[in-house]
Amino acid sequence: MSTETLVGTGINVFTSDTVAVGKIRFLDTPDEVLDFIEEPDVAETVVISRGGTTTFMSPALMAGVAGLITLQGAPESHLGILSREFSIPCVMSTTFTDGIQTGRGETIPADGSRVRLDISGDKGQVFLLED
Amino acid sequence: MTEEIDVQLYLQKFQGKYPQGVEGDRQIRGDLPIPFIDTTDQDIRPSTLTDEQINSWLTYAAWNLWDFILGRASEGESGLIPRQEYETVSFVQQWSTYPRFVRILVDEIGVDGLLDLAKTSRREVGTKINVTRNWAASVCPILGRGIAVDLGFHDANSKREDLEELIQFGRRLQHGTWGDGPGFVSARGYQVPALDADVLASLVDQVRPLEGQSLKTFRRFNATTELFGFMLHYDCRAGMADTGPYRLPDGRFAIVRDHFLNETAYPWAGVAEGLPYAVSQVMVFPEDKVTATVNEIQTTFTRPTNYLDFLAEGVVFARQHMDTPMSQLRVLDDAEMTSIAEACHKGTLAMYRILARKPRDEKIRDGIMVYTREFLLSHASRVGLWDKFEAEGFDTLHENATRAWPVLTGGKAQEILTPVLLFGNGFPAVQADHAGGNRPA
């Protein structure tokens, strides 16, 4: 039996009943983004980016990731606008209560953690899924 | 700035007083000494302005920028393109160079010619002579003035003629689009129904129901071309422009959306080879299900936010070249939409790979070229002046932009920019008692 724990809250870009579930992947450089889109499980991945600008994540948007989480930005940011056009669930300026530390001291879920994005309301919520 | 401010309050209300949106617009307009953000046939003509006119305009522009930028203030870093860095240096570059080029333009075609040029936004789609540029061609360089003052390059009363030229340039463009009344979108209820009724009708007449595969094709086309427009224009919104909402019969409304796919002005335009200059989407929605506003740089926001789930009808037109007549727009079928979307997908990846390898300073320089060209290139091209602009050094980096570069692209940029962008410091008033500072209109 799996359990869900709320670990992150941010601003939801667009409301939807879509269930976005996937494994976390933090992408920090353009090379990491380019390598990532060649991998087989892109559509089952929820990616995390630091900023809210769109061009950095454009290959991931086009590749059809399961969801997007940002640590900065807002729905009016370019990435917010584009995630809406691609209909990819997106939670922005997310604050996590539990996880690992990035090189800059930000708390995020570890790569490979399974999460579910709840984008049914104005707030976006990130739930950690554990078996 | 020396006085202490409550930062949280200043982020909720402009200068701690005026809120965002329609209510903020109402309040600040009510407090302006004169309604100079409205334009009339008479007051767009003088080349000199009173202090009261200038300061009314500056006060409103400061609120307008805060209102517009607040939602994206924490947009953060790109990781690919240093956009805030190139934008802020561009503001200084524009302040340093635009007045001269605007004078060349106005000298060539006159005020009435400028009004006619701005009417393009009412008669055409797939043109950058649009509402975004009405705003950006004056507000952005004047924000550059504020940065220059903040950096100590000159005081707020210097270069008054340049300030007057740019305020009037923007007001004339606004007047050409809207006629009498407010020219800022924020003062027009965040509605941008710029197209004349006959032009709109000729476009809407060709919409078709979108269901099943045709809906999927349309939505992929919309997303992919929009992303490519961002990429081609260095992550800025110059590559897209919405107008509307336009109320239609039978409880529907339309948004008309331009995506600019083949701007040949840039050295990297090869990634767009074969694509039309612009594609223009007409998208029809039921007004009982979704409502829309459009902001100063022609981006649509809706309630509910998942507006594309309510997309009912649509059509896409292609404008092959910048100067293709409106009569030669062509409707794209599903096969060509799929083909263009695929080309945009490949072009975006190609551009990404180029950018991933480019040095940061080179990207900042490229971005300055984009951001400086974008607000005047189409106007100058339309009246045959672009070659002259280039020959006169339009792209040459001004010494003030060079001076500002290390400050605005370095680690202390945020300290400087936050008060300029969010606390109203970007639009310092002119002073009546300053020598030469108060002239009759």
Coordinates of C-alpha atoms in Angstrom, one line a residue:
Chain A
M1 CA 0.0 0.0 0.0
S2 CA 1.5 3.4 -1.0
T3 CA 1.4 6.5 1.0
E4 CA 1.4 10.2 0.0
T5 CA 3.1 12.9 1.9
L6 CA 2.8 16.6 1.1
V7 CA 6.4 17.8 0.6
G8 CA 6.1 20.9 -1.6
T9 CA 3.8 23.8 -2.2
G10 CA 3.9 26.4 -4.9
I11 CA 1.8 28.4 -7.4
N12 CA -0.2 26.4 -9.9
V13 CA 0.0 27.6 -13.5
F14 CA -3.2 26.2 -14.8
T15 CA -5.9 24.1 -13.2
S16 CA -6.6 20.6 -14.3
D17 CA -7.8 17.3 -13.1
T18 CA -4.8 15.7 -14.9
V19 CA -2.9 13.3 -12.7
A20 CA 0.8 14.1 -13.1
V21 CA 2.9 11.3 -11.6
G22 CA 6.6 10.7 -12.2
K23 CA 10.1 10.4 -11.0
I24 CA 11.9 13.6 -10.0
R25 CA 14.8 14.8 -12.1
F26 CA 16.6 18.1 -11.2
L27 CA 18.1 19.7 -14.3
D28 CA 20.7 22.4 -13.7
T29 CA 22.6 22.9 -16.9
P30 CA 21.8 22.9 -20.7
D31 CA 23.9 19.8 -21.2
E32 CA 21.9 18.0 -18.5
V33 CA 18.7 19.0 -20.4
L34 CA 20.0 17.7 -23.7
D35 CA 21.2 14.4 -22.2
F36 CA 17.9 14.0 -20.4
I37 CA 15.7 14.2 -23.5
E38 CA 17.6 11.3 -25.0
E39 CA 16.6 9.0 -22.1
P40 CA 13.7 6.5 -22.4
D41 CA 11.6 7.6 -19.5
V42 CA 11.1 11.3 -20.3
A43 CA 7.3 11.0 -20.3
E44 CA 7.4 9.4 -16.8
T45 CA 9.5 12.2 -15.3
V46 CA 8.7 15.3 -13.3
V47 CA 11.5 17.7 -13.9
I48 CA 12.7 20.5 -11.5
S49 CA 14.3 23.7 -12.8
R50 CA 15.5 26.6 -10.8
G51 CA 14.2 29.5 -12.9
G52 CA 10.9 30.4 -14.5
T53 CA 12.2 31.2 -18.0
T54 CA 11.1 29.1 -20.8
T55 CA 14.1 28.6 -23.1
F56 CA 16.2 26.6 -20.6
M57 CA 13.5 23.9 -20.4
S58 CA 12.3 24.0 -24.0
P59 CA 13.7 20.6 -25.0
A60 CA 12.0 19.0 -22.0
L61 CA 8.7 20.8 -22.8
M62 CA 8.8 19.5 -26.4
A63 CA 9.8 16.0 -25.2
G64 CA 6.6 15.8 -23.2
V65 CA 7.7 15.5 -19.5
A66 CA 5.0 14.4 -17.1
G67 CA 5.3 17.6 -15.1
L68 CA 7.3 20.7 -14.2
I69 CA 8.4 22.1 -10.9
T70 CA 10.3 25.4 -10.5
L71 CA 11.9 27.0 -7.5
Q72 CA 11.4 30.5 -8.8
G73 CA 9.0 32.3 -11.1
A74 CA 5.2 32.7 -11.5
P75 CA 2.4 31.8 -13.9
E76 CA 3.1 35.1 -15.8
S77 CA 6.7 34.0 -16.3
H78 CA 7.6 32.6 -19.7
L79 CA 7.9 29.0 -18.6
G80 CA 4.5 29.4 -16.9
I81 CA 3.0 30.6 -20.2
L82 CA 4.6 27.8 -22.2
S83 CA 3.7 25.0 -19.9
R84 CA 0.1 26.1 -20.2
E85 CA 0.3 26.0 -24.0
F86 CA 1.9 22.5 -23.9
S87 CA -0.6 21.4 -21.2
I88 CA 2.1 20.2 -19.0
P89 CA 1.2 20.4 -15.3
C90 CA 3.5 23.1 -13.7
V91 CA 4.0 24.2 -10.1
M92 CA 6.2 27.3 -9.7
S93 CA 8.1 29.0 -6.9
T94 CA 7.8 25.7 -5.0
T95 CA 9.0 25.4 -1.5
F96 CA 9.9 21.9 -0.2
T97 CA 9.7 20.9 3.4
D98 CA 11.7 17.7 2.9
G99 CA 14.4 16.4 0.6
I100 CA 18.0 16.8 -0.3
Q101 CA 20.1 20.0 -0.6
T102 CA 21.2 21.3 -4.0
G103 CA 24.6 22.8 -4.4
R104 CA 23.1 26.2 -3.6
G105 CA 21.3 24.9 -0.5
E106 CA 17.8 24.6 -1.9
T107 CA 15.7 21.7 -0.6
I108 CA 14.3 19.5 -3.3
P109 CA 13.2 15.8 -3.6
A110 CA 16.0 13.5 -4.6
D111 CA 16.3 12.4 -8.2
G112 CA 14.3 9.2 -8.6
S113 CA 11.7 10.1 -5.9
R114 CA 8.2 9.4 -7.1
V115 CA 5.9 12.4 -6.8
R116 CA 2.3 13.4 -7.7
L117 CA 1.5 17.0 -8.7
D118 CA -1.9 18.2 -7.6
I119 CA -2.9 21.1 -9.9
S120 CA -6.6 21.2 -9.2
G121 CA -6.5 24.5 -7.3
D122 CA -4.7 27.8 -7.3
K123 CA -2.0 26.3 -5.1
G124 CA 0.1 23.6 -6.6
Q125 CA 1.0 20.7 -4.3
V126 CA 3.7 18.1 -4.6
F127 CA 3.1 14.8 -2.9
L128 CA 5.9 12.3 -2.3
L129 CA 4.7 8.7 -3.1
E130 CA 6.1 5.8 -1.2
D131 CA 5.3 2.1 -1.3
Chain B
M1 CA 17.6 55.3 -1.8
T2 CA 18.1 56.6 1.7
E3 CA 14.7 56.3 3.4
E4 CA 13.6 52.9 4.8
I5 CA 10.7 51.2 3.0
D6 CA 8.5 48.3 3.9
V7 CA 9.5 45.9 1.1
Q8 CA 6.6 43.6 1.6
L9 CA 4.1 46.5 1.4
Y10 CA 5.8 47.8 -1.7
L11 CA 5.4 44.4 -3.3
Q12 CA 1.7 44.4 -2.5
K13 CA 1.0 48.0 -3.5
F14 CA 3.0 50.4 -5.7
Q15 CA 4.9 52.7 -3.4
G16 CA 2.8 51.3 -0.6
K17 CA -0.4 52.9 -2.0
Y18 CA -1.7 51.7 -5.4
P19 CA -2.8 48.1 -6.0
Q20 CA -2.4 46.1 -9.1
G21 CA -5.0 45.8 -11.9
V22 CA -8.1 47.8 -12.8
E23 CA -8.4 49.2 -9.3
G24 CA -4.8 50.4 -9.2
D25 CA -5.3 52.0 -12.6
R26 CA -8.4 53.8 -11.3
Q27 CA -6.7 55.1 -8.2
I28 CA -3.5 56.3 -9.7
R29 CA -5.2 58.0 -12.7
G30 CA -7.4 59.7 -10.1
D31 CA -4.3 61.1 -8.4
L32 CA -2.5 62.3 -11.6
P33 CA -2.2 66.1 -11.9
I34 CA -3.5 65.9 -15.5
P35 CA -4.8 63.0 -17.6
F36 CA -1.9 63.0 -19.9
I37 CA -2.0 59.2 -20.4
D38 CA -5.0 59.9 -22.5
T39 CA -4.2 61.1 -26.0
T40 CA -6.0 63.6 -28.2
D41 CA -5.4 64.8 -31.7
Q42 CA -4.0 68.0 -30.3
D43 CA -1.8 66.9 -27.4
I44 CA 0.1 64.3 -29.4
R45 CA 1.6 67.0 -31.7
P46 CA 3.8 69.3 -29.6
S47 CA 7.5 68.3 -29.4
T48 CA 7.9 70.0 -26.0
L49 CA 6.0 69.2 -22.9
T50 CA 5.3 70.9 -19.5
D51 CA 6.6 69.4 -16.3
E52 CA 3.0 68.5 -15.4
Q53 CA 2.6 66.5 -18.6
I54 CA 5.9 64.8 -18.2
N55 CA 5.5 63.9 -14.6
S56 CA 1.9 62.7 -15.0
W57 CA 3.1 60.3 -17.7
L58 CA 6.2 59.2 -15.7
T59 CA 4.1 58.6 -12.6
Y60 CA 1.7 56.4 -14.5
A61 CA 4.4 54.6 -16.4
A62 CA 6.1 53.7 -13.1
W63 CA 2.9 52.2 -11.7
N64 CA 2.2 50.5 -15.1
L65 CA 5.7 48.8 -15.1
W66 CA 5.3 47.7 -11.5
D67 CA 1.8 46.3 -12.3
F68 CA 3.1 44.5 -15.3
I69 CA 6.3 43.1 -13.9
L70 CA 5.3 42.2 -10.4
G71 CA 4.0 38.8 -11.4
R72 CA 7.2 37.9 -13.0
A73 CA 9.6 39.6 -10.6
S74 CA 10.9 36.3 -9.3
E75 CA 11.1 34.7 -12.7
G76 CA 14.7 34.0 -11.8
E77 CA 17.6 32.8 -13.8
S78 CA 17.4 31.2 -17.2
G79 CA 20.3 28.8 -17.2
L80 CA 20.5 29.3 -20.9
I81 CA 20.1 32.9 -21.9
P82 CA 21.1 35.8 -19.5
R83 CA 17.9 37.7 -20.3
Q84 CA 17.6 40.1 -17.4
E85 CA 21.2 41.0 -18.0
Y86 CA 20.7 41.8 -21.7
E87 CA 17.4 43.5 -21.1
T88 CA 18.7 46.0 -18.6
V89 CA 21.8 46.9 -20.6
S90 CA 19.4 47.3 -23.6
F91 CA 17.3 49.8 -21.7
V92 CA 20.4 52.0 -21.3
Q93 CA 21.3 51.4 -24.9
Q94 CA 17.8 52.4 -26.0
W95 CA 17.9 55.5 -23.9
S96 CA 21.2 56.5 -25.4
T97 CA 20.3 55.9 -29.0
Y98 CA 16.5 55.8 -29.6
P99 CA 15.9 59.5 -29.5
R100 CA 18.2 60.1 -32.5
F101 CA 16.6 57.3 -34.5
V102 CA 13.0 58.3 -33.5
R103 CA 13.8 61.9 -34.8
I104 CA 15.0 60.4 -38.1
L105 CA 11.8 58.5 -38.4
V106 CA 9.5 61.4 -37.4
D107 CA 11.4 63.8 -39.7
E108 CA 10.9 61.4 -42.5
I109 CA 7.2 60.7 -42.2
G110 CA 5.9 63.4 -39.9
V111 CA 3.5 63.0 -37.0
D112 CA 0.6 62.1 -39.3
G113 CA 2.7 59.6 -41.1
L114 CA 3.5 58.1 -37.7
L115 CA -0.2 57.9 -36.8
D116 CA -0.8 56.1 -40.1
L117 CA 2.0 53.7 -39.4
A118 CA 0.5 52.9 -36.0
K119 CA -2.8 52.2 -37.6
T120 CA -1.2 49.1 -39.1
S121 CA -2.0 47.3 -35.8
R122 CA -5.7 47.8 -36.6
R123 CA -5.5 46.6 -40.2
E124 CA -3.0 43.8 -40.1
V125 CA -2.0 40.6 -38.4
G126 CA 1.5 39.1 -38.4
T127 CA 3.0 42.5 -37.9
K128 CA 5.3 43.8 -35.2
I129 CA 4.0 47.3 -35.7
N130 CA 1.7 46.5 -32.8
V131 CA 0.5 47.3 -29.3
T132 CA 3.5 45.8 -27.6
R133 CA 5.8 48.2 -29.5
N134 CA 3.5 51.1 -28.8
W135 CA 4.4 50.5 -25.2
A136 CA 8.0 49.2 -25.4
A137 CA 9.3 51.8 -27.8
S138 CA 8.8 54.5 -25.2
V139 CA 8.6 52.9 -21.7
C140 CA 11.7 50.7 -22.2
P141 CA 14.1 53.5 -23.2
I142 CA 12.6 55.8 -20.6
L143 CA 13.3 53.1 -18.0
G144 CA 16.8 53.2 -19.3
R145 CA 16.8 56.9 -18.4
G146 CA 16.0 55.9 -14.8
I147 CA 18.8 53.4 -14.7
A148 CA 21.2 56.0 -16.2
V149 CA 20.1 58.4 -13.5
D150 CA 20.5 55.8 -10.8
L151 CA 24.0 54.9 -12.0
G152 CA 24.9 58.6 -11.9
F153 CA 25.4 59.0 -15.6
H154 CA 23.3 62.2 -15.5
D155 CA 20.6 63.8 -13.5
A156 CA 16.8 63.6 -14.0
N157 CA 16.6 67.0 -15.7
S158 CA 19.3 66.3 -18.3
K159 CA 18.4 65.2 -21.8
R160 CA 14.9 66.6 -21.4
E161 CA 14.4 66.9 -25.2
D162 CA 15.1 63.1 -25.5
L163 CA 12.5 62.4 -22.8
E164 CA 9.9 64.5 -24.5
E165 CA 10.7 62.9 -27.9
L166 CA 10.2 59.4 -26.5
I167 CA 7.1 60.2 -24.5
Q168 CA 5.5 61.7 -27.5
F169 CA 6.6 58.9 -29.8
G170 CA 4.9 56.4 -27.6
R171 CA 1.8 58.5 -27.3
R172 CA 1.6 59.0 -31.0
L173 CA 1.8 55.3 -31.6
Q174 CA -0.9 54.7 -29.0
H175 CA -3.1 57.4 -30.6
G176 CA -2.7 55.8 -34.0
T177 CA -3.9 52.5 -32.7
W178 CA -6.7 53.6 -30.4
G179 CA -7.6 57.2 -31.2
D180 CA -8.7 59.5 -28.4
G181 CA -8.4 58.1 -24.9
P182 CA -6.0 56.1 -22.8
G183 CA -3.1 54.5 -24.7
F184 CA -1.8 52.0 -22.1
V185 CA -3.5 48.6 -22.0
S186 CA -3.6 48.8 -18.2
A187 CA -5.9 51.9 -18.6
R188 CA -8.1 50.1 -21.2
G189 CA -9.3 47.3 -18.8
Y190 CA -6.6 44.9 -20.1
Q191 CA -8.5 44.5 -23.3
V192 CA -6.7 44.7 -26.7
P193 CA -9.3 44.5 -29.4
A194 CA -7.0 46.3 -31.8
L195 CA -8.3 44.9 -35.1
D196 CA -10.9 46.9 -37.0
A197 CA -14.3 45.0 -37.3
D198 CA -14.0 44.3 -41.1
V199 CA -10.4 42.9 -40.7
L200 CA -11.5 40.7 -37.8
A201 CA -14.6 39.5 -39.7
S202 CA -12.5 38.4 -42.6
L203 CA -10.4 36.3 -40.3
V204 CA -13.1 34.9 -38.1
D205 CA -15.2 33.9 -41.1
Q206 CA -12.7 31.2 -41.8
V207 CA -12.6 29.4 -38.4
R208 CA -13.7 25.8 -38.3
P209 CA -14.7 23.5 -35.4
L210 CA -11.7 21.9 -33.7
E211 CA -12.2 18.4 -32.5
G212 CA -10.3 15.1 -32.4
Q213 CA -7.1 15.1 -34.4
S214 CA -7.6 18.6 -35.8
L215 CA -7.7 19.9 -32.2
K216 CA -4.6 18.0 -31.3
T217 CA -2.8 19.4 -34.4
F218 CA -3.9 22.9 -33.6
R219 CA -2.8 22.8 -30.0
R220 CA 0.6 21.2 -30.8
F221 CA 1.1 23.9 -33.5
N222 CA 0.2 26.7 -31.0
A223 CA 2.6 25.4 -28.4
T224 CA 5.5 24.6 -30.7
T225 CA 5.4 27.8 -32.8
E226 CA 5.2 29.9 -29.6
L227 CA 8.2 28.2 -28.1
F228 CA 10.2 28.7 -31.2
G229 CA 9.2 32.3 -31.3
F230 CA 10.6 32.7 -27.8
M231 CA 13.8 30.9 -28.7
L232 CA 14.4 32.9 -32.0
H233 CA 13.9 36.1 -30.0
Y234 CA 16.3 35.2 -27.3
D235 CA 13.7 34.3 -24.7
C236 CA 11.8 37.6 -24.9
R237 CA 8.1 38.0 -25.8
A238 CA 8.9 39.8 -29.1
G239 CA 8.0 36.6 -30.9
M240 CA 4.4 36.6 -30.0
A241 CA 1.4 39.0 -29.7
D242 CA -2.2 38.4 -28.9
T243 CA -5.1 40.8 -29.6
G244 CA -8.6 40.6 -28.2
P245 CA -10.7 39.4 -26.6
Y246 CA -13.1 40.2 -29.5
R247 CA -16.8 39.6 -28.6
L248 CA -18.5 37.6 -31.3
P249 CA -22.2 36.7 -31.9
D250 CA -23.7 33.7 -30.2
G251 CA -21.8 34.0 -26.9
R252 CA -18.4 33.5 -28.2
F253 CA -15.2 35.5 -28.2
A254 CA -11.9 35.4 -30.2
I255 CA -8.3 35.8 -29.4
V256 CA -6.0 36.5 -32.4
R257 CA -2.4 35.4 -31.8
D258 CA 0.7 36.1 -33.9
H259 CA 3.8 34.0 -33.7
F260 CA 6.8 35.4 -35.5
L261 CA 8.8 32.5 -36.8
N262 CA 11.3 33.9 -39.4
E263 CA 12.7 37.2 -38.3
T264 CA 15.6 37.4 -40.8
A265 CA 17.2 40.4 -39.1
Y266 CA 19.3 38.1 -36.8
P267 CA 22.5 36.2 -37.7
W268 CA 21.0 33.0 -36.3
A269 CA 17.9 33.2 -38.5
G270 CA 19.1 30.1 -40.4
V271 CA 17.3 27.9 -37.9
A272 CA 14.1 29.4 -39.3
E273 CA 14.8 28.7 -42.9
G274 CA 11.7 27.9 -44.9
L275 CA 9.3 29.0 -42.3
P276 CA 6.8 31.8 -42.9
Y277 CA 7.6 35.2 -41.3
A278 CA 4.6 34.9 -39.1
V279 CA 1.6 32.7 -38.4
S280 CA -1.6 34.1 -37.0
Q281 CA -4.1 32.0 -35.1
V282 CA -7.7 32.8 -34.6
M283 CA -9.0 31.0 -31.5
V284 CA -12.7 31.0 -30.5
F285 CA -14.0 30.3 -27.0
P286 CA -17.4 30.2 -25.4
E287 CA -17.7 33.3 -23.1
D288 CA -19.8 31.6 -20.5
K289 CA -17.0 29.1 -19.9
V290 CA -13.9 31.3 -19.9
T291 CA -12.9 35.0 -19.7
A292 CA -9.7 36.6 -20.9
T293 CA -7.5 39.6 -20.4
V294 CA -4.5 40.7 -22.5
N295 CA -1.6 42.5 -20.9
E296 CA 0.7 45.3 -22.1
I297 CA 2.9 43.0 -24.1
Q298 CA 0.0 41.2 -25.6
T299 CA -0.1 38.0 -23.6
T300 CA -3.5 36.4 -22.7
F301 CA -4.4 35.3 -19.2
T302 CA -7.7 33.6 -18.5
R303 CA -10.2 32.5 -15.9
P304 CA -10.2 29.6 -15.6
T305 CA -6.5 29.2 -16.4
N306 CA -6.9 26.1 -18.5
Y307 CA -8.3 28.1 -21.4
L308 CA -7.2 25.8 -24.2
D309 CA -9.6 23.1 -22.8
F310 CA -12.4 25.3 -24.0
L311 CA -11.0 26.0 -27.5
A312 CA -13.9 25.4 -29.8
E313 CA -13.0 26.8 -33.2
G314 CA -9.9 28.1 -34.9
V315 CA -8.0 28.8 -38.1
V316 CA -4.3 29.6 -38.8
F317 CA -3.0 32.0 -41.4
A318 CA 0.5 32.4 -42.7
R319 CA 2.2 35.6 -43.7
Q320 CA 5.1 34.5 -45.8
H321 CA 7.3 37.6 -45.6
M322 CA 7.3 40.7 -43.4
D323 CA 5.9 42.7 -46.4
T324 CA 3.4 40.1 -47.7
P325 CA 0.1 42.0 -48.2
M326 CA -2.8 41.0 -46.0
S327 CA -4.7 40.1 -49.2
Q328 CA -2.1 37.3 -49.7
L329 CA -2.4 35.6 -46.3
R330 CA -3.0 32.0 -46.7
V331 CA -4.9 29.5 -44.6
L332 CA -2.8 26.6 -43.3
D333 CA -4.3 23.1 -43.5
D334 CA -3.5 20.4 -41.0
A335 CA -0.7 19.0 -43.0
E336 CA 1.2 22.3 -43.3
M337 CA 0.5 23.0 -39.6
T338 CA 2.1 19.7 -38.8
S339 CA 5.0 20.4 -41.1
I340 CA 5.6 23.9 -39.6
A341 CA 5.4 22.5 -36.0
E342 CA 8.0 19.9 -36.9
A343 CA 10.3 22.5 -38.4
C344 CA 9.9 24.7 -35.2
H345 CA 10.6 21.6 -33.0
K346 CA 13.9 21.0 -34.9
G347 CA 14.7 24.8 -35.0
T348 CA 14.2 25.1 -31.3
L349 CA 16.6 22.2 -30.6
A350 CA 19.2 23.6 -33.1
M351 CA 19.0 27.0 -31.5
Y352 CA 19.3 25.4 -28.0
R353 CA 22.5 23.6 -29.0
I354 CA 24.0 26.8 -30.4
L355 CA 23.1 28.7 -27.2
A356 CA 24.4 26.0 -24.9
R357 CA 27.9 26.5 -26.4
K358 CA 27.9 30.3 -26.7
P359 CA 29.9 32.4 -24.2
R360 CA 27.7 34.4 -21.8
D361 CA 28.9 37.8 -22.9
E362 CA 28.3 36.9 -26.5
K363 CA 24.7 36.0 -25.6
I364 CA 24.3 39.3 -23.8
R365 CA 25.5 41.1 -26.9
D366 CA 23.1 39.1 -29.1
G367 CA 20.3 39.8 -26.7
I368 CA 21.0 43.5 -26.8
M369 CA 20.8 43.4 -30.6
V370 CA 17.4 41.7 -30.4
Y371 CA 15.9 43.9 -27.7
T372 CA 17.1 47.1 -29.3
R373 CA 16.1 46.2 -32.8
E374 CA 12.7 44.7 -31.9
F375 CA 10.9 47.9 -31.0
L376 CA 11.9 50.0 -34.1
L377 CA 13.0 47.6 -36.8
S378 CA 9.5 46.9 -38.2
H379 CA 8.5 50.6 -38.2
A380 CA 11.8 51.6 -39.9
S381 CA 11.5 48.8 -42.4
R382 CA 7.9 49.7 -43.4
V383 CA 8.9 53.3 -44.3
G384 CA 12.2 52.3 -46.0
L385 CA 14.5 53.6 -43.3
W386 CA 16.1 50.5 -41.8
D387 CA 19.2 50.5 -44.1
K388 CA 19.7 54.1 -43.0
F389 CA 19.4 53.2 -39.4
E390 CA 22.0 50.5 -39.8
A391 CA 24.3 52.7 -41.7
E392 CA 24.0 55.3 -38.9
G393 CA 25.1 52.8 -36.3
F394 CA 21.9 51.5 -34.8
D395 CA 23.6 48.4 -33.5
T396 CA 26.7 50.1 -32.2
L397 CA 26.9 49.8 -28.4
H398 CA 26.8 53.3 -26.9
E399 CA 29.5 54.2 -24.3
N400 CA 26.8 54.4 -21.6
A401 CA 25.7 50.9 -22.3
T402 CA 29.3 49.8 -22.1
R403 CA 29.7 51.6 -18.8
A404 CA 26.5 50.0 -17.5
W405 CA 27.3 46.5 -18.7
P406 CA 29.5 45.3 -15.8
V407 CA 27.2 46.7 -13.2
L408 CA 24.0 45.4 -14.7
T409 CA 25.3 41.9 -15.5
G410 CA 27.3 41.4 -12.3
G411 CA 26.5 40.3 -8.8
K412 CA 25.1 43.6 -7.6
A413 CA 22.6 44.0 -10.4
Q414 CA 19.6 43.0 -8.2
E415 CA 20.4 45.7 -5.6
I416 CA 20.2 48.3 -8.3
L417 CA 17.4 46.9 -10.3
T418 CA 14.8 46.1 -7.6
P419 CA 14.2 49.8 -6.6
V420 CA 14.3 50.8 -10.3
L421 CA 11.8 48.1 -11.5
L422 CA 9.6 47.8 -8.4
F423 CA 9.8 50.8 -6.2
G424 CA 9.2 53.5 -8.8
N425 CA 12.8 54.7 -9.0
G426 CA 12.9 54.0 -12.8
F427 CA 10.9 57.1 -13.7
P428 CA 12.3 60.0 -11.8
A429 CA 10.3 63.3 -12.1
V430 CA 11.6 66.4 -13.8
Q431 CA 11.8 69.4 -11.6
A432 CA 10.0 72.7 -12.4
D433 CA 12.6 74.9 -10.8
H434 CA 15.6 73.4 -12.5
A435 CA 17.2 75.7 -15.0
G436 CA 15.7 75.0 -18.4
G437 CA 13.5 72.4 -16.9
N438 CA 10.1 74.0 -17.3
R439 CA 9.0 75.0 -20.7
P440 CA 5.5 75.6 -22.0
A441 CA 4.0 73.1 -24.4

